[in-house]
Short mmCIF file of C-alpha atoms in Angstrom, two decimals:
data_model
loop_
_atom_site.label_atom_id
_atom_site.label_comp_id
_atom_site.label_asym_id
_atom_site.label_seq_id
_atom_site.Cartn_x
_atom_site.Cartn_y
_atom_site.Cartn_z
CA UNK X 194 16.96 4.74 -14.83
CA UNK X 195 18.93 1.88 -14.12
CA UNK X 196 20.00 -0.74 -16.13
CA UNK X 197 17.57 -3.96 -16.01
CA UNK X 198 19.09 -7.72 -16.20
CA UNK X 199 15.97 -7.90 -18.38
CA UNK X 200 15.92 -8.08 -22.09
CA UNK X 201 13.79 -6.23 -24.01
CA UNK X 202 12.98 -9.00 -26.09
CA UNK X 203 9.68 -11.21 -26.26
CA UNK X 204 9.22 -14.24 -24.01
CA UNK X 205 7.78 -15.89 -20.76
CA UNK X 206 8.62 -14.66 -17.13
CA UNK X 207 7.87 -16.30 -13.79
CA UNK X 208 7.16 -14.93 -10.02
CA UNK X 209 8.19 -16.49 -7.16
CA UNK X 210 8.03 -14.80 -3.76
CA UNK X 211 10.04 -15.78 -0.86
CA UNK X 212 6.75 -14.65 1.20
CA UNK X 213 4.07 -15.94 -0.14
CA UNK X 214 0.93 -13.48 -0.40
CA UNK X 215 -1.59 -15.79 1.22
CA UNK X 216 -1.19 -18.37 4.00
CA UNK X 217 -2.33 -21.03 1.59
CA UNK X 218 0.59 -20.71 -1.39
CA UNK X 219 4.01 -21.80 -0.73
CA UNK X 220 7.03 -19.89 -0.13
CA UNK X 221 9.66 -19.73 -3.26
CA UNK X 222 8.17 -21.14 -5.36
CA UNK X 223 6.47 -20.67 -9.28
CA UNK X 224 3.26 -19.03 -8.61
CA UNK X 225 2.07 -16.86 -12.00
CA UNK X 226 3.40 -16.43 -15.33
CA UNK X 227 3.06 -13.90 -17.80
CA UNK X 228 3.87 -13.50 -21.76
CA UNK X 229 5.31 -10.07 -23.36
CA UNK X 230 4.13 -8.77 -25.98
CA UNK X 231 0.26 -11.04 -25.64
CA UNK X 232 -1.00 -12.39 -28.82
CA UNK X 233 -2.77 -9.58 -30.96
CA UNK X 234 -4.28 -11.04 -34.85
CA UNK X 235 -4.95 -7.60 -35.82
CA UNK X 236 -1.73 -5.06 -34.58
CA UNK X 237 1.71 -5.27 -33.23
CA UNK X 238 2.72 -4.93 -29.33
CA UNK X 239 4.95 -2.41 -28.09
CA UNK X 240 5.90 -4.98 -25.11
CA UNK X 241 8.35 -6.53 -24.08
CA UNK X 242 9.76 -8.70 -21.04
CA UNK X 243 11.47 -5.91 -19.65
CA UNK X 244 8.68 -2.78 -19.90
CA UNK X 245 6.75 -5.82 -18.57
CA UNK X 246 8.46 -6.90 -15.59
CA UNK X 247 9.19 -2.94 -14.62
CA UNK X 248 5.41 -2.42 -14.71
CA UNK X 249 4.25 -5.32 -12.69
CA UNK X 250 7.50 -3.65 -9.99
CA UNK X 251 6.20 -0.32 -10.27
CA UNK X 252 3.19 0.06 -12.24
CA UNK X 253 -0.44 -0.06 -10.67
CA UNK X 254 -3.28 -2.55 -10.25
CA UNK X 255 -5.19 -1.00 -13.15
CA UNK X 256 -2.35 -2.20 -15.82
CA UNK X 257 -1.08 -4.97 -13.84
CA UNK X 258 -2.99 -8.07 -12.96
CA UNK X 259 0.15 -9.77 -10.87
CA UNK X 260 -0.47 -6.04 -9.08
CA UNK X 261 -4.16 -6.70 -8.35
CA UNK X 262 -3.78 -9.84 -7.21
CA UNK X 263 -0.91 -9.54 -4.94
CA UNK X 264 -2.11 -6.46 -3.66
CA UNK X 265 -5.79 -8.47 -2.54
CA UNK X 266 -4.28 -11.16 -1.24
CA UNK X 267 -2.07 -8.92 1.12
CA UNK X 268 -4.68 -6.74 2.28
CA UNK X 269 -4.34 -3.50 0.44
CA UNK X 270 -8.04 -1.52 -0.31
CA UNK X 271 -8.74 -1.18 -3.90
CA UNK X 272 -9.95 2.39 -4.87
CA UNK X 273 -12.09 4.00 -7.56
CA UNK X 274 -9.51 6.33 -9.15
CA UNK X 275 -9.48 9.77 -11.66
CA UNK X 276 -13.09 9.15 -13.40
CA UNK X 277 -13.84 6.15 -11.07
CA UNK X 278 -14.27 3.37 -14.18
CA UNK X 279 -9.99 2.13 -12.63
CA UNK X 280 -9.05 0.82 -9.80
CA UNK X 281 -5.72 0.73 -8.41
CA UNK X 282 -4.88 0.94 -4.09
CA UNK X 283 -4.22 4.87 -4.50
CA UNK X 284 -0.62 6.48 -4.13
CA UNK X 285 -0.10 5.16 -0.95
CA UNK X 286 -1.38 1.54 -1.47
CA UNK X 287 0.43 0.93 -4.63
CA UNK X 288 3.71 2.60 -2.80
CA UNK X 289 3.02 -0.27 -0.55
CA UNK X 290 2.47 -3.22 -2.70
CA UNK X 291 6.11 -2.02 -4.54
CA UNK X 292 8.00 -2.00 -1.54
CA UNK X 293 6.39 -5.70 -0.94
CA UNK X 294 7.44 -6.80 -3.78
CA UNK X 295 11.04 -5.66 -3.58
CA UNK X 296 11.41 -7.61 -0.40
CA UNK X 297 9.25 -10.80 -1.43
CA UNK X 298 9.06 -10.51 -5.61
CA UNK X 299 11.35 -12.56 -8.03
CA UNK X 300 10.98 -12.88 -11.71
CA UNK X 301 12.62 -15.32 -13.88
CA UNK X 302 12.60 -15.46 -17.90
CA UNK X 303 13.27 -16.84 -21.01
CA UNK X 304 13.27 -15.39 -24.26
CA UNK X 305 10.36 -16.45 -26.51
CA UNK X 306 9.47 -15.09 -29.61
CA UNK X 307 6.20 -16.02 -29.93
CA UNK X 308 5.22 -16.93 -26.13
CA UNK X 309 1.61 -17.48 -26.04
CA UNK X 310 1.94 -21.17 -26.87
CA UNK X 311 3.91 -21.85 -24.54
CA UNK X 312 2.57 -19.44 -21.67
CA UNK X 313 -0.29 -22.21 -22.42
CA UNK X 314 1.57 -25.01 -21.70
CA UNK X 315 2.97 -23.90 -18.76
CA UNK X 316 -0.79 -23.15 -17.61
CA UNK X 317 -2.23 -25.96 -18.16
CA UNK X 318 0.60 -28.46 -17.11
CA UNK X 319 2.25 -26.59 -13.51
CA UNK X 320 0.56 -25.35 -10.70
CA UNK X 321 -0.01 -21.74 -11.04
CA UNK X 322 -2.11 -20.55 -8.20
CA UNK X 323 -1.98 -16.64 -9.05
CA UNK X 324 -2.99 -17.09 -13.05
CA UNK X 325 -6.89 -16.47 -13.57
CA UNK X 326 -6.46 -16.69 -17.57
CA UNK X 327 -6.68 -20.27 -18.75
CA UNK X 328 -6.75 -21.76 -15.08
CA UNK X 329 -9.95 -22.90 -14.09
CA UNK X 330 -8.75 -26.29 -13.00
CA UNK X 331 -6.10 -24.82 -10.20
CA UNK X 332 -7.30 -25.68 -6.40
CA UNK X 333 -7.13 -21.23 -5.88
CA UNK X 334 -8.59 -20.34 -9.09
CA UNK X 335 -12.31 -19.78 -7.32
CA UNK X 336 -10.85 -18.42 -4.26
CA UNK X 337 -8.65 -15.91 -5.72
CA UNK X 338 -11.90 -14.93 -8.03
CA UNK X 339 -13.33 -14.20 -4.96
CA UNK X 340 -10.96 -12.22 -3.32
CA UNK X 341 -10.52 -9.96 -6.08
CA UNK X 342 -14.63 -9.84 -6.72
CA UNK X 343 -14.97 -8.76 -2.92
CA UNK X 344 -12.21 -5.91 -3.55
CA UNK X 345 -14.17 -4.68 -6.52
CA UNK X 346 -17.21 -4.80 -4.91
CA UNK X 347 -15.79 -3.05 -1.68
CA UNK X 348 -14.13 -0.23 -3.96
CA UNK X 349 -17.61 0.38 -5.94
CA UNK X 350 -18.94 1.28 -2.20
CA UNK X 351 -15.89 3.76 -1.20
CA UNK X 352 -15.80 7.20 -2.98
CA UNK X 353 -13.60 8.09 -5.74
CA UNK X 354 -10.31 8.57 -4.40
CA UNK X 355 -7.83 10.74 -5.61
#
């Protein structure tokens, strides 16, 4: 593998995309932050911002909620995958959605150590159209809702894909 700008440290990171993912956001600019590792009370997280970051670039839309979204408001079909109960845009969707983001995706950081609080703040005090979590007051928080309910609901029709 090769080696990631990224610490492996806790903290905060940002997306911007220099095409947005839906005719109504912006081009480069802030549109969803995430935390590494997310608060636990009762164990400790194995994240960190750069196992983070590398999963929302390669991972799938079962782990990755940046995936999920991005990959509804492009256009990609959400599957039923292995037992049926996750849902990702199979092999060839998800191969899709990564290339995507290579062209469009940049993350930004800063090293946190404990970066729930302020994963809040920025929440509740920026415009963060692609956050669900703790954004009920953003203009695209009931539109994105929708867009990912319809993908569900479409991918609960379509057979279990391989």
């Amino acid at each position: 593998m090769r080696p990631s700008p990224v610490p492996a440290a806790a903290g905060v990171y940002g997306w911007h995309f220099k095409e947005p993912p839906y005719p109504d956001l912006d081009a480069g600019r802030l549109l969803y932050v995430g935390i590494a590792p997310r608060y636990m009370a009762n164990r400790t997280s194995t994240q960190n911002l750069r196992k983070r970051v590398r999963y929302h670039y390669r991972g799938n839309a079962a782990g990755s909620t940046l995936r999920l979204t991005l990959g509804c408001l492009i256009g990609l079909d959400l599957r039923r995958v292995g037992s049926g109960k996750r849902m990702t845009f199979g092999k060839a969707g998800e191969a899709k959605l990564s290339q995507w983001m290579a062209d469009n995706a940049r993350v930004s950081w800063i090293e946190q150590s404990e970066p729930w609080d302020l994963e809040s703040q920025l929440i509740s005090q920026l415009d963060l159209p692609l956050n669900l979590d703790q954004n009920r007051h953003n203009a695209f928080h009931s539109r994105l809702k929708e867009l990912r309910a319809q993908a569900r609901q479409r991918a609960r029709e379509l057979p279990i894909s391989s």
